[in-house]
């Protein structure tokens, strides 16, 4: 049986990588979310061997993703090399989720199903062909959360220190990728609180170690915040926070559900927070990859699958507290912080692009843990295998870019 699951995993990995490379080959880098700004940033570094002044669109962003992209561009002498990077970052992210699942679940099929649930999500699969730092940013958040799960299991001083180093490195590299990694802080604080409660004899030592690593993180990340505060870019986070104005969204924007009977898979970002979140999670609601159409059967299948898979994942998350209450608290806190920041961000901005759950992409981790936990039930395991198989096959077919699509022009 194990061999069967590993064969399926190898097939999913191969098809996913082929999809990512195929799409990145055809996808013009100036498409996607602010693609032109991201492309300029990488190209500038590659050509000038220095960072651009933080005065243009996206150039206020921390430089790690762009330096990596420029390095690949320099080695292969082709911008496409930088564009292919996100295909492999996606699988680093999925692998990191699997590493976290392995802390809690010992059954191989549960671990692989949790990873499969992430690999089959439309929200993640719109990013591999794009030029964007979103996937790398999510990877560091996931890395920090997985390190926290290992810390919760650590008993020896050596393992505690290694886990804290892992969290610290993830945070530092995360801040150098995108400042929004700050959304992981509530989850890390909740996890650390549990660690202190479970290790009363070592409490003082843990507090001292945590303080040291917090200082290291702050000092190593300070240049990012200093650069951001000096930026004159129109999308600069630091300057935006200083000018927060409550946006005049209608109250029903936050709870409208009329998009469900209308089966609106594309335009909910203009009038519904919940609909925009749903469409960005389960289908390509912003048409970032797929063509602009009023209705598509494959999109409808992905959209409808969410009404089955999400309740199963939530059921699994409720069961998770019986298996590992500390891991459950981490997943609950991560879910709440991601959704909370999503609401706050839409409270700060009334732009339609704010209604994308992709800004809080790390919410896929509790989703994966819920799927893996639900798969402990043998009947549900096979139901999930079929549903995720359908989702993945439809997703590949729906997202496979054709030469005449608008993103190739």
mmCIF file of C-alpha atoms in Angstrom:
data_model
loop_
_atom_site.group_PDB
_atom_site.id
_atom_site.type_symbol
_atom_site.label_atom_id
_atom_site.label_comp_id
_atom_site.label_asym_id
_atom_site.label_seq_id
_atom_site.Cartn_x
_atom_site.Cartn_y
_atom_site.Cartn_z
ATOM 1 C CA UNK A 1 0.000 0.000 0.000
ATOM 2 C CA UNK A 2 2.859 2.393 0.805
ATOM 3 C CA UNK A 3 4.280 1.820 -2.660
ATOM 4 C CA UNK A 4 0.922 2.767 -4.179
ATOM 5 C CA UNK A 5 0.859 6.106 -2.320
ATOM 6 C CA UNK A 6 4.451 6.902 -3.271
ATOM 7 C CA UNK A 7 3.730 6.148 -6.959
ATOM 8 C CA UNK A 8 0.760 8.538 -6.816
ATOM 9 C CA UNK A 9 2.940 11.162 -5.070
ATOM 10 C CA UNK A 10 5.636 10.846 -7.759
ATOM 11 C CA UNK A 11 3.028 11.211 -10.503
ATOM 12 C CA UNK A 12 1.505 14.311 -8.868
ATOM 13 C CA UNK A 13 4.937 15.874 -8.430
ATOM 14 C CA UNK A 14 5.926 15.195 -12.053
ATOM 15 C CA UNK A 15 2.688 16.514 -13.543
ATOM 16 C CA UNK A 16 2.755 19.590 -11.279
ATOM 17 C CA UNK A 17 6.313 20.486 -12.277
ATOM 18 C CA UNK A 18 5.505 19.966 -15.973
ATOM 19 C CA UNK A 19 2.441 22.213 -15.580
ATOM 20 C CA UNK A 20 4.501 24.905 -13.849
ATOM 21 C CA UNK A 21 7.306 24.896 -16.427
ATOM 22 C CA UNK A 22 4.881 24.776 -19.367
ATOM 23 C CA UNK A 23 2.870 27.698 -17.994
ATOM 24 C CA UNK A 24 5.938 29.768 -17.113
ATOM 25 C CA UNK A 25 7.279 29.234 -20.651
ATOM 26 C CA UNK A 26 4.142 30.726 -22.226
ATOM 27 C CA UNK A 27 3.216 33.256 -19.533
ATOM 28 C CA UNK A 28 4.494 36.756 -20.212
ATOM 29 C CA UNK A 29 6.131 38.107 -17.031
ATOM 30 C CA UNK A 30 4.310 41.437 -17.053
ATOM 31 C CA UNK A 31 0.978 39.657 -16.431
ATOM 32 C CA UNK A 32 -0.217 38.562 -13.009
ATOM 33 C CA UNK A 33 -0.302 40.670 -9.873
ATOM 34 C CA UNK A 34 1.993 43.678 -10.479
ATOM 35 C CA UNK A 35 4.127 41.502 -12.754
ATOM 36 C CA UNK A 36 5.678 44.441 -14.563
ATOM 37 C CA UNK A 37 7.048 45.867 -11.304
ATOM 38 C CA UNK A 38 8.482 42.514 -10.188
ATOM 39 C CA UNK A 39 10.053 41.969 -13.619
ATOM 40 C CA UNK A 40 11.680 45.406 -13.533
ATOM 41 C CA UNK A 41 13.133 44.753 -10.056
ATOM 42 C CA UNK A 42 14.829 41.489 -11.109
ATOM 43 C CA UNK A 43 16.062 42.872 -14.427
ATOM 44 C CA UNK A 44 17.508 45.978 -12.786
ATOM 45 C CA UNK A 45 19.560 43.897 -10.329
ATOM 46 C CA UNK A 46 20.752 41.548 -13.076
ATOM 47 C CA UNK A 47 21.857 44.403 -15.321
ATOM 48 C CA UNK A 48 23.209 46.865 -12.736
ATOM 49 C CA UNK A 49 24.488 44.516 -9.982
ATOM 50 C CA UNK A 50 22.770 46.643 -7.349
ATOM 51 C CA UNK A 51 19.303 47.254 -5.914
ATOM 52 C CA UNK A 52 17.063 49.811 -7.617
ATOM 53 C CA UNK A 53 16.081 52.940 -5.663
ATOM 54 C CA UNK A 54 12.935 52.159 -3.603
ATOM 55 C CA UNK A 55 10.843 54.765 -5.381
ATOM 56 C CA UNK A 56 9.031 52.738 -8.031
ATOM 57 C CA UNK A 57 6.230 50.200 -8.080
ATOM 58 C CA UNK A 58 7.369 47.076 -6.141
ATOM 59 C CA UNK A 59 10.947 48.324 -5.654
ATOM 60 C CA UNK A 60 10.108 49.076 -2.006
ATOM 61 C CA UNK A 61 9.882 45.299 -1.474
ATOM 62 C CA UNK A 62 12.694 43.508 0.421
ATOM 63 C CA UNK A 63 15.241 42.139 -2.063
ATOM 64 C CA UNK A 64 15.726 38.394 -1.365
ATOM 65 C CA UNK A 65 13.368 37.012 -4.025
ATOM 66 C CA UNK A 66 14.630 39.494 -6.612
ATOM 67 C CA UNK A 67 18.298 38.811 -5.875
ATOM 68 C CA UNK A 68 17.666 35.072 -6.319
ATOM 69 C CA UNK A 69 15.826 35.733 -9.588
ATOM 70 C CA UNK A 70 18.598 38.018 -10.854
ATOM 71 C CA UNK A 71 21.170 35.363 -9.940
ATOM 72 C CA UNK A 72 19.342 32.736 -12.013
ATOM 73 C CA UNK A 73 18.949 35.225 -14.846
ATOM 74 C CA UNK A 74 22.684 35.903 -14.741
ATOM 75 C CA UNK A 75 23.613 32.202 -14.767
ATOM 76 C CA UNK A 76 21.285 31.171 -17.595
ATOM 77 C CA UNK A 77 21.251 34.519 -19.468
ATOM 78 C CA UNK A 78 17.486 34.338 -19.798
ATOM 79 C CA UNK A 79 14.732 35.975 -17.761
ATOM 80 C CA UNK A 80 12.693 32.758 -18.014
ATOM 81 C CA UNK A 81 15.155 31.135 -15.589
ATOM 82 C CA UNK A 82 13.917 33.550 -12.928
ATOM 83 C CA UNK A 83 10.335 32.873 -13.922
ATOM 84 C CA UNK A 84 10.749 29.098 -13.511
ATOM 85 C CA UNK A 85 11.846 29.619 -9.901
ATOM 86 C CA UNK A 86 8.328 29.687 -8.451
ATOM 87 C CA UNK A 87 7.557 26.192 -9.764
ATOM 88 C CA UNK A 88 10.274 24.818 -7.496
ATOM 89 C CA UNK A 89 9.442 27.150 -4.600
ATOM 90 C CA UNK A 90 5.911 25.710 -4.727
ATOM 91 C CA UNK A 91 7.284 22.227 -4.147
ATOM 92 C CA UNK A 92 9.638 23.402 -1.430
ATOM 93 C CA UNK A 93 6.517 24.799 0.249
ATOM 94 C CA UNK A 94 4.588 21.535 -0.215
ATOM 95 C CA UNK A 95 7.585 19.586 1.121
ATOM 96 C CA UNK A 96 7.737 21.858 4.164
ATOM 97 C CA UNK A 97 4.036 21.214 4.816
ATOM 98 C CA UNK A 98 4.802 17.495 4.596
ATOM 99 C CA UNK A 99 7.607 17.910 7.140
ATOM 100 C CA UNK A 100 5.116 19.527 9.497
ATOM 101 C CA UNK A 101 2.530 16.804 8.914
ATOM 102 C CA UNK A 102 5.156 14.199 9.773
ATOM 103 C CA UNK A 103 5.517 15.705 13.260
ATOM 104 C CA UNK A 104 1.877 14.927 14.057
ATOM 105 C CA UNK A 105 0.915 12.029 11.779
ATOM 106 C CA UNK A 106 2.824 8.782 11.419
ATOM 107 C CA UNK A 107 0.640 7.249 8.707
ATOM 108 C CA UNK A 108 2.243 7.778 5.283
ATOM 109 C CA UNK A 109 -1.092 7.987 3.466
ATOM 110 C CA UNK A 110 -2.307 10.761 5.783
ATOM 111 C CA UNK A 111 0.893 12.757 5.267
ATOM 112 C CA UNK A 112 0.784 12.362 1.488
ATOM 113 C CA UNK A 113 -2.925 13.213 1.323
ATOM 114 C CA UNK A 114 -2.264 16.406 3.292
ATOM 115 C CA UNK A 115 0.488 17.307 0.824
ATOM 116 C CA UNK A 116 -1.741 16.341 -2.112
ATOM 117 C CA UNK A 117 -4.443 18.690 -0.784
ATOM 118 C CA UNK A 118 -1.947 21.565 -1.010
ATOM 119 C CA UNK A 119 -0.640 20.543 -4.444
ATOM 120 C CA UNK A 120 -4.193 20.455 -5.825
ATOM 121 C CA UNK A 121 -5.219 23.914 -4.581
ATOM 122 C CA UNK A 122 -5.947 26.473 -7.310
ATOM 123 C CA UNK A 123 -4.789 29.314 -5.027
ATOM 124 C CA UNK A 124 -1.219 28.025 -5.045
ATOM 125 C CA UNK A 125 -1.156 26.939 -8.669
ATOM 126 C CA UNK A 126 -1.800 30.376 -10.114
ATOM 127 C CA UNK A 127 1.621 31.551 -8.889
ATOM 128 C CA UNK A 128 4.267 29.265 -10.505
ATOM 129 C CA UNK A 129 4.189 31.009 -13.908
ATOM 130 C CA UNK A 130 4.168 34.500 -12.394
ATOM 131 C CA UNK A 131 6.977 36.784 -11.311
ATOM 132 C CA UNK A 132 6.084 37.419 -7.672
ATOM 133 C CA UNK A 133 7.513 37.005 -4.175
ATOM 134 C CA UNK A 134 4.254 35.640 -2.708
ATOM 135 C CA UNK A 135 5.206 31.940 -2.792
ATOM 136 C CA UNK A 136 8.633 32.509 -1.238
ATOM 137 C CA UNK A 137 7.057 34.668 1.458
ATOM 138 C CA UNK A 138 4.562 31.893 2.224
ATOM 139 C CA UNK A 139 7.359 29.338 2.302
ATOM 140 C CA UNK A 140 9.126 31.212 5.124
ATOM 141 C CA UNK A 141 5.890 31.525 7.110
ATOM 142 C CA UNK A 142 5.261 27.799 6.727
ATOM 143 C CA UNK A 143 8.887 27.065 7.629
ATOM 144 C CA UNK A 144 8.571 29.082 10.867
ATOM 145 C CA UNK A 145 5.317 27.313 11.790
ATOM 146 C CA UNK A 146 6.788 23.856 11.091
ATOM 147 C CA UNK A 147 9.845 24.733 13.190
ATOM 148 C CA UNK A 148 7.416 25.702 15.959
ATOM 149 C CA UNK A 149 5.802 22.246 15.749
ATOM 150 C CA UNK A 150 9.242 20.685 16.211
ATOM 151 C CA UNK A 151 9.909 23.020 19.131
ATOM 152 C CA UNK A 152 6.688 21.849 20.790
ATOM 153 C CA UNK A 153 8.040 18.274 20.652
ATOM 154 C CA UNK A 154 11.585 19.166 21.744
ATOM 155 C CA UNK A 155 12.697 17.986 25.164
ATOM 156 C CA UNK A 156 16.476 18.171 25.040
ATOM 157 C CA UNK A 157 18.249 21.544 25.155
ATOM 158 C CA UNK A 158 19.996 20.809 21.863
ATOM 159 C CA UNK A 159 16.704 20.286 20.014
ATOM 160 C CA UNK A 160 15.149 23.351 21.627
ATOM 161 C CA UNK A 161 18.035 25.547 20.488
ATOM 162 C CA UNK A 162 18.003 24.080 16.959
ATOM 163 C CA UNK A 163 14.245 24.686 16.650
ATOM 164 C CA UNK A 164 14.629 28.286 17.849
ATOM 165 C CA UNK A 165 17.446 28.827 15.336
ATOM 166 C CA UNK A 166 15.205 27.414 12.611
ATOM 167 C CA UNK A 167 12.379 29.809 13.559
ATOM 168 C CA UNK A 168 14.802 32.751 13.712
ATOM 169 C CA UNK A 169 16.351 32.045 10.294
ATOM 170 C CA UNK A 170 12.864 31.602 8.774
ATOM 171 C CA UNK A 171 11.723 34.941 10.188
ATOM 172 C CA UNK A 172 14.840 36.824 9.089
ATOM 173 C CA UNK A 173 14.730 35.433 5.552
ATOM 174 C CA UNK A 174 10.974 36.035 5.560
ATOM 175 C CA UNK A 175 11.396 39.710 6.439
ATOM 176 C CA UNK A 176 14.001 39.988 3.681
ATOM 177 C CA UNK A 177 11.397 38.531 1.292
ATOM 178 C CA UNK A 178 8.234 40.396 2.315
ATOM 179 C CA UNK A 179 7.262 42.265 5.460
ATOM 180 C CA UNK A 180 3.897 40.500 5.626
ATOM 181 C CA UNK A 181 5.602 37.537 7.328
ATOM 182 C CA UNK A 182 4.641 39.518 10.424
ATOM 183 C CA UNK A 183 1.272 37.740 10.125
ATOM 184 C CA UNK A 184 2.989 34.612 11.526
ATOM 185 C CA UNK A 185 3.845 36.340 14.833
ATOM 186 C CA UNK A 186 0.532 35.573 16.668
ATOM 187 C CA UNK A 187 0.923 31.862 15.863
ATOM 188 C CA UNK A 188 4.549 31.819 17.022
ATOM 189 C CA UNK A 189 3.598 33.593 20.253
ATOM 190 C CA UNK A 190 0.813 31.090 20.942
ATOM 191 C CA UNK A 191 3.176 28.184 20.302
ATOM 192 C CA UNK A 192 5.901 29.628 22.509
ATOM 193 C CA UNK A 193 3.370 30.114 25.307
ATOM 194 C CA UNK A 194 2.544 26.406 25.117
ATOM 195 C CA UNK A 195 6.251 25.521 25.152
ATOM 196 C CA UNK A 196 6.732 27.532 28.369
ATOM 197 C CA UNK A 197 3.704 25.890 29.986
ATOM 198 C CA UNK A 198 4.919 22.403 29.085
ATOM 199 C CA UNK A 199 8.493 23.026 30.264
ATOM 200 C CA UNK A 200 8.142 24.627 33.694
ATOM 201 C CA UNK A 201 11.609 23.546 34.914
ATOM 202 C CA UNK A 202 13.224 25.206 31.863
ATOM 203 C CA UNK A 203 10.973 28.279 31.753
ATOM 204 C CA UNK A 204 13.662 30.846 32.647
ATOM 205 C CA UNK A 205 16.089 29.275 30.190
ATOM 206 C CA UNK A 206 13.454 29.310 27.431
ATOM 207 C CA UNK A 207 12.612 32.957 28.084
ATOM 208 C CA UNK A 208 16.304 33.917 27.937
ATOM 209 C CA UNK A 209 16.880 31.954 24.716
ATOM 210 C CA UNK A 210 13.744 33.394 23.106
ATOM 211 C CA UNK A 211 14.789 36.926 24.033
ATOM 212 C CA UNK A 212 18.197 36.393 22.418
ATOM 213 C CA UNK A 213 16.676 35.069 19.187
ATOM 214 C CA UNK A 214 14.080 37.864 19.111
ATOM 215 C CA UNK A 215 16.889 40.416 19.355
ATOM 216 C CA UNK A 216 18.802 38.680 16.567
ATOM 217 C CA UNK A 217 15.677 38.698 14.375
ATOM 218 C CA UNK A 218 15.004 42.396 15.016
ATOM 219 C CA UNK A 219 18.602 43.462 14.381
ATOM 220 C CA UNK A 220 18.924 41.355 11.218
ATOM 221 C CA UNK A 221 15.575 42.612 9.855
ATOM 222 C CA UNK A 222 15.958 46.276 10.813
ATOM 223 C CA UNK A 223 17.461 47.339 7.437
ATOM 224 C CA UNK A 224 14.277 46.131 5.718
ATOM 225 C CA UNK A 225 12.069 48.378 7.853
ATOM 226 C CA UNK A 226 14.451 51.338 7.509
ATOM 227 C CA UNK A 227 14.430 51.000 3.740
ATOM 228 C CA UNK A 228 10.644 50.692 3.697
ATOM 229 C CA UNK A 229 10.130 53.775 5.857
ATOM 230 C CA UNK A 230 12.204 55.876 3.417
ATOM 231 C CA UNK A 231 10.383 54.579 0.361
ATOM 232 C CA UNK A 232 8.222 56.887 -1.713
ATOM 233 C CA UNK A 233 6.635 54.046 -3.651
ATOM 234 C CA UNK A 234 2.862 54.265 -3.971
ATOM 235 C CA UNK A 235 2.373 50.797 -2.461
ATOM 236 C CA UNK A 236 4.862 51.136 0.371
ATOM 237 C CA UNK A 237 3.510 49.382 3.469
ATOM 238 C CA UNK A 238 5.240 51.630 5.997
ATOM 239 C CA UNK A 239 3.798 54.830 4.541
ATOM 240 C CA UNK A 240 0.407 53.222 3.982
ATOM 241 C CA UNK A 241 0.105 52.307 7.664
ATOM 242 C CA UNK A 242 0.657 55.973 8.600
ATOM 243 C CA UNK A 243 -2.265 57.006 6.381
ATOM 244 C CA UNK A 244 -4.833 54.361 7.283
ATOM 245 C CA UNK A 245 -8.346 55.504 6.553
ATOM 246 C CA UNK A 246 -11.337 53.274 7.188
ATOM 247 C CA UNK A 247 -12.688 52.491 3.749
ATOM 248 C CA UNK A 248 -16.305 53.031 2.920
ATOM 249 C CA UNK A 249 -17.316 49.474 2.109
ATOM 250 C CA UNK A 250 -20.985 48.627 2.611
ATOM 251 C CA UNK A 251 -21.585 46.572 5.742
ATOM 252 C CA UNK A 252 -23.032 43.634 3.808
ATOM 253 C CA UNK A 253 -19.744 43.345 1.890
ATOM 254 C CA UNK A 254 -18.381 41.353 4.848
ATOM 255 C CA UNK A 255 -21.108 38.707 4.964
ATOM 256 C CA UNK A 256 -22.879 38.560 1.568
ATOM 257 C CA UNK A 257 -23.608 35.007 0.408
ATOM 258 C CA UNK A 258 -25.739 35.712 -2.672
ATOM 259 C CA UNK A 259 -22.745 34.713 -4.812
ATOM 260 C CA UNK A 260 -23.489 31.075 -3.924
ATOM 261 C CA UNK A 261 -26.944 30.739 -5.570
ATOM 262 C CA UNK A 262 -25.692 32.910 -8.440
ATOM 263 C CA UNK A 263 -22.708 30.545 -8.822
ATOM 264 C CA UNK A 264 -20.532 33.622 -9.343
ATOM 265 C CA UNK A 265 -16.995 32.313 -9.842
ATOM 266 C CA UNK A 266 -15.361 35.476 -11.156
ATOM 267 C CA UNK A 267 -16.686 38.837 -9.969
ATOM 268 C CA UNK A 268 -17.255 38.393 -6.222
ATOM 269 C CA UNK A 269 -14.146 40.421 -5.347
ATOM 270 C CA UNK A 270 -16.125 43.534 -6.224
ATOM 271 C CA UNK A 271 -18.927 43.003 -3.713
ATOM 272 C CA UNK A 272 -18.271 40.130 -1.255
ATOM 273 C CA UNK A 273 -15.389 39.369 1.097
ATOM 274 C CA UNK A 274 -16.428 35.737 1.543
ATOM 275 C CA UNK A 275 -16.994 35.230 -2.175
ATOM 276 C CA UNK A 276 -13.661 36.781 -3.066
ATOM 277 C CA UNK A 277 -11.895 34.545 -0.550
ATOM 278 C CA UNK A 278 -13.694 31.467 -1.870
ATOM 279 C CA UNK A 279 -12.935 32.168 -5.517
ATOM 280 C CA UNK A 280 -9.272 32.936 -4.869
ATOM 281 C CA UNK A 281 -8.899 29.707 -2.841
ATOM 282 C CA UNK A 282 -10.833 27.215 -4.978
ATOM 283 C CA UNK A 283 -10.622 28.617 -8.501
ATOM 284 C CA UNK A 284 -8.914 31.321 -10.547
ATOM 285 C CA UNK A 285 -11.447 33.961 -9.539
ATOM 286 C CA UNK A 286 -9.307 36.871 -10.732
ATOM 287 C CA UNK A 287 -8.512 35.205 -14.089
ATOM 288 C CA UNK A 288 -4.827 35.620 -13.297
ATOM 289 C CA UNK A 289 -4.019 32.616 -15.500
ATOM 290 C CA UNK A 290 -7.179 31.479 -17.269
ATOM 291 C CA UNK A 291 -9.034 33.519 -19.935
ATOM 292 C CA UNK A 292 -11.797 35.932 -19.051
ATOM 293 C CA UNK A 293 -15.050 34.030 -19.469
ATOM 294 C CA UNK A 294 -18.526 34.361 -17.962
ATOM 295 C CA UNK A 295 -18.813 30.637 -17.190
ATOM 296 C CA UNK A 296 -16.539 27.607 -17.334
ATOM 297 C CA UNK A 297 -17.448 24.013 -16.447
ATOM 298 C CA UNK A 298 -13.973 23.192 -15.109
ATOM 299 C CA UNK A 299 -13.971 26.274 -12.937
ATOM 300 C CA UNK A 300 -17.410 25.279 -11.622
ATOM 301 C CA UNK A 301 -16.135 21.808 -10.670
ATOM 302 C CA UNK A 302 -13.238 23.317 -8.689
ATOM 303 C CA UNK A 303 -15.604 25.856 -7.124
ATOM 304 C CA UNK A 304 -18.089 23.165 -6.075
ATOM 305 C CA UNK A 305 -15.430 20.802 -4.702
ATOM 306 C CA UNK A 306 -14.689 23.406 -2.065
ATOM 307 C CA UNK A 307 -18.152 22.880 -0.556
ATOM 308 C CA UNK A 308 -17.168 19.243 0.098
ATOM 309 C CA UNK A 309 -13.465 19.516 0.906
ATOM 310 C CA UNK A 310 -13.657 22.487 3.278
ATOM 311 C CA UNK A 311 -16.171 20.872 5.685
ATOM 312 C CA UNK A 312 -14.076 17.687 5.690
ATOM 313 C CA UNK A 313 -10.960 19.707 6.508
ATOM 314 C CA UNK A 314 -12.782 21.559 9.297
ATOM 315 C CA UNK A 315 -13.988 18.229 10.695
ATOM 316 C CA UNK A 316 -10.393 16.992 10.641
ATOM 317 C CA UNK A 317 -9.168 20.123 12.434
ATOM 318 C CA UNK A 318 -11.717 19.545 15.197
ATOM 319 C CA UNK A 319 -10.462 15.969 15.559
ATOM 320 C CA UNK A 320 -6.866 17.175 15.632
ATOM 321 C CA UNK A 321 -7.202 18.487 19.180
ATOM 322 C CA UNK A 322 -7.744 14.911 20.423
ATOM 323 C CA UNK A 323 -4.579 13.682 18.721
ATOM 324 C CA UNK A 324 -2.313 16.652 19.491
ATOM 325 C CA UNK A 325 -3.877 19.624 21.290
ATOM 326 C CA UNK A 326 -0.759 21.809 21.007
ATOM 327 C CA UNK A 327 -0.565 21.323 17.221
ATOM 328 C CA UNK A 328 -4.303 22.033 17.069
ATOM 329 C CA UNK A 329 -3.823 25.341 18.914
ATOM 330 C CA UNK A 330 -1.101 26.302 16.412
ATOM 331 C CA UNK A 331 -3.396 25.494 13.466
ATOM 332 C CA UNK A 332 -6.378 27.301 15.000
ATOM 333 C CA UNK A 333 -4.266 30.379 15.745
ATOM 334 C CA UNK A 334 -2.770 30.378 12.251
ATOM 335 C CA UNK A 335 -6.259 30.148 10.706
ATOM 336 C CA UNK A 336 -7.610 32.945 12.897
ATOM 337 C CA UNK A 337 -4.632 35.252 12.273
ATOM 338 C CA UNK A 338 -4.703 34.714 8.504
ATOM 339 C CA UNK A 339 -8.454 35.326 8.275
ATOM 340 C CA UNK A 340 -8.219 38.223 10.728
ATOM 341 C CA UNK A 341 -5.511 39.931 8.672
ATOM 342 C CA UNK A 342 -7.582 39.332 5.557
ATOM 343 C CA UNK A 343 -10.480 41.257 7.094
ATOM 344 C CA UNK A 344 -8.172 44.009 8.398
ATOM 345 C CA UNK A 345 -6.524 44.403 4.998
ATOM 346 C CA UNK A 346 -9.920 44.807 3.347
ATOM 347 C CA UNK A 347 -10.882 47.279 6.067
ATOM 348 C CA UNK A 348 -7.801 49.321 5.101
ATOM 349 C CA UNK A 349 -8.237 49.066 1.332
ATOM 350 C CA UNK A 350 -11.325 49.015 -0.856
ATOM 351 C CA UNK A 351 -9.423 47.988 -3.981
ATOM 352 C CA UNK A 352 -10.808 44.853 -5.639
ATOM 353 C CA UNK A 353 -7.393 43.138 -5.535
ATOM 354 C CA UNK A 354 -7.482 43.276 -1.730
ATOM 355 C CA UNK A 355 -10.230 40.645 -1.863
ATOM 356 C CA UNK A 356 -7.778 37.809 -2.504
ATOM 357 C CA UNK A 357 -7.018 35.261 0.177
ATOM 358 C CA UNK A 358 -3.667 34.758 -1.529
ATOM 359 C CA UNK A 359 -2.222 37.518 0.666
ATOM 360 C CA UNK A 360 -2.744 35.100 3.570
ATOM 361 C CA UNK A 361 -1.704 32.016 1.644
ATOM 362 C CA UNK A 362 -0.300 30.241 4.726
ATOM 363 C CA UNK A 363 -3.903 29.347 5.573
ATOM 364 C CA UNK A 364 -3.274 26.299 3.374
ATOM 365 C CA UNK A 365 -1.342 24.738 6.285
ATOM 366 C CA UNK A 366 -4.331 24.270 8.629
ATOM 367 C CA UNK A 367 -6.333 23.159 5.582
ATOM 368 C CA UNK A 368 -3.746 20.429 4.889
ATOM 369 C CA UNK A 369 -3.662 19.380 8.550
ATOM 370 C CA UNK A 370 -7.463 19.127 8.548
ATOM 371 C CA UNK A 371 -7.424 16.890 5.459
ATOM 372 C CA UNK A 372 -4.682 14.676 6.931
ATOM 373 C CA UNK A 373 -6.518 14.411 10.245
ATOM 374 C CA UNK A 374 -9.830 13.523 8.569
ATOM 375 C CA UNK A 375 -8.025 10.826 6.560
ATOM 376 C CA UNK A 376 -7.523 8.862 9.784
ATOM 377 C CA UNK A 377 -10.982 7.519 9.006
ATOM 378 C CA UNK A 378 -10.392 4.848 6.339
ATOM 379 C CA UNK A 379 -13.614 5.572 4.447
ATOM 380 C CA UNK A 380 -12.872 9.294 4.414
ATOM 381 C CA UNK A 381 -9.335 8.538 3.261
ATOM 382 C CA UNK A 382 -10.635 6.954 0.065
ATOM 383 C CA UNK A 383 -13.287 9.639 -0.420
ATOM 384 C CA UNK A 384 -10.570 12.301 -0.089
ATOM 385 C CA UNK A 385 -8.306 10.420 -2.487
ATOM 386 C CA UNK A 386 -11.025 10.449 -5.144
ATOM 387 C CA UNK A 387 -12.021 14.088 -4.540
ATOM 388 C CA UNK A 388 -8.438 15.349 -4.558
ATOM 389 C CA UNK A 389 -7.699 13.250 -7.643
ATOM 390 C CA UNK A 390 -10.634 14.886 -9.464
ATOM 391 C CA UNK A 391 -9.544 18.322 -8.249
ATOM 392 C CA UNK A 392 -5.955 17.843 -9.420
ATOM 393 C CA UNK A 393 -6.904 16.463 -12.846
ATOM 394 C CA UNK A 394 -9.430 19.260 -13.458
ATOM 395 C CA UNK A 395 -6.977 21.879 -12.192
ATOM 396 C CA UNK A 396 -4.210 20.725 -14.546
ATOM 397 C CA UNK A 397 -6.635 20.692 -17.459
ATOM 398 C CA UNK A 398 -8.115 24.096 -16.556
ATOM 399 C CA UNK A 399 -4.783 25.826 -15.822
ATOM 400 C CA UNK A 400 -2.847 24.379 -18.795
ATOM 401 C CA UNK A 401 -2.093 27.590 -20.718
ATOM 402 C CA UNK A 402 -2.829 27.553 -24.456
ATOM 403 C CA UNK A 403 -0.943 29.793 -26.913
ATOM 404 C CA UNK A 404 -3.996 31.959 -27.675
ATOM 405 C CA UNK A 405 -4.727 32.904 -24.040
ATOM 406 C CA UNK A 406 -4.396 36.562 -23.047
ATOM 407 C CA UNK A 407 -1.481 35.857 -20.645
ATOM 408 C CA UNK A 408 0.736 34.801 -23.559
ATOM 409 C CA UNK A 409 0.435 38.152 -25.349
#
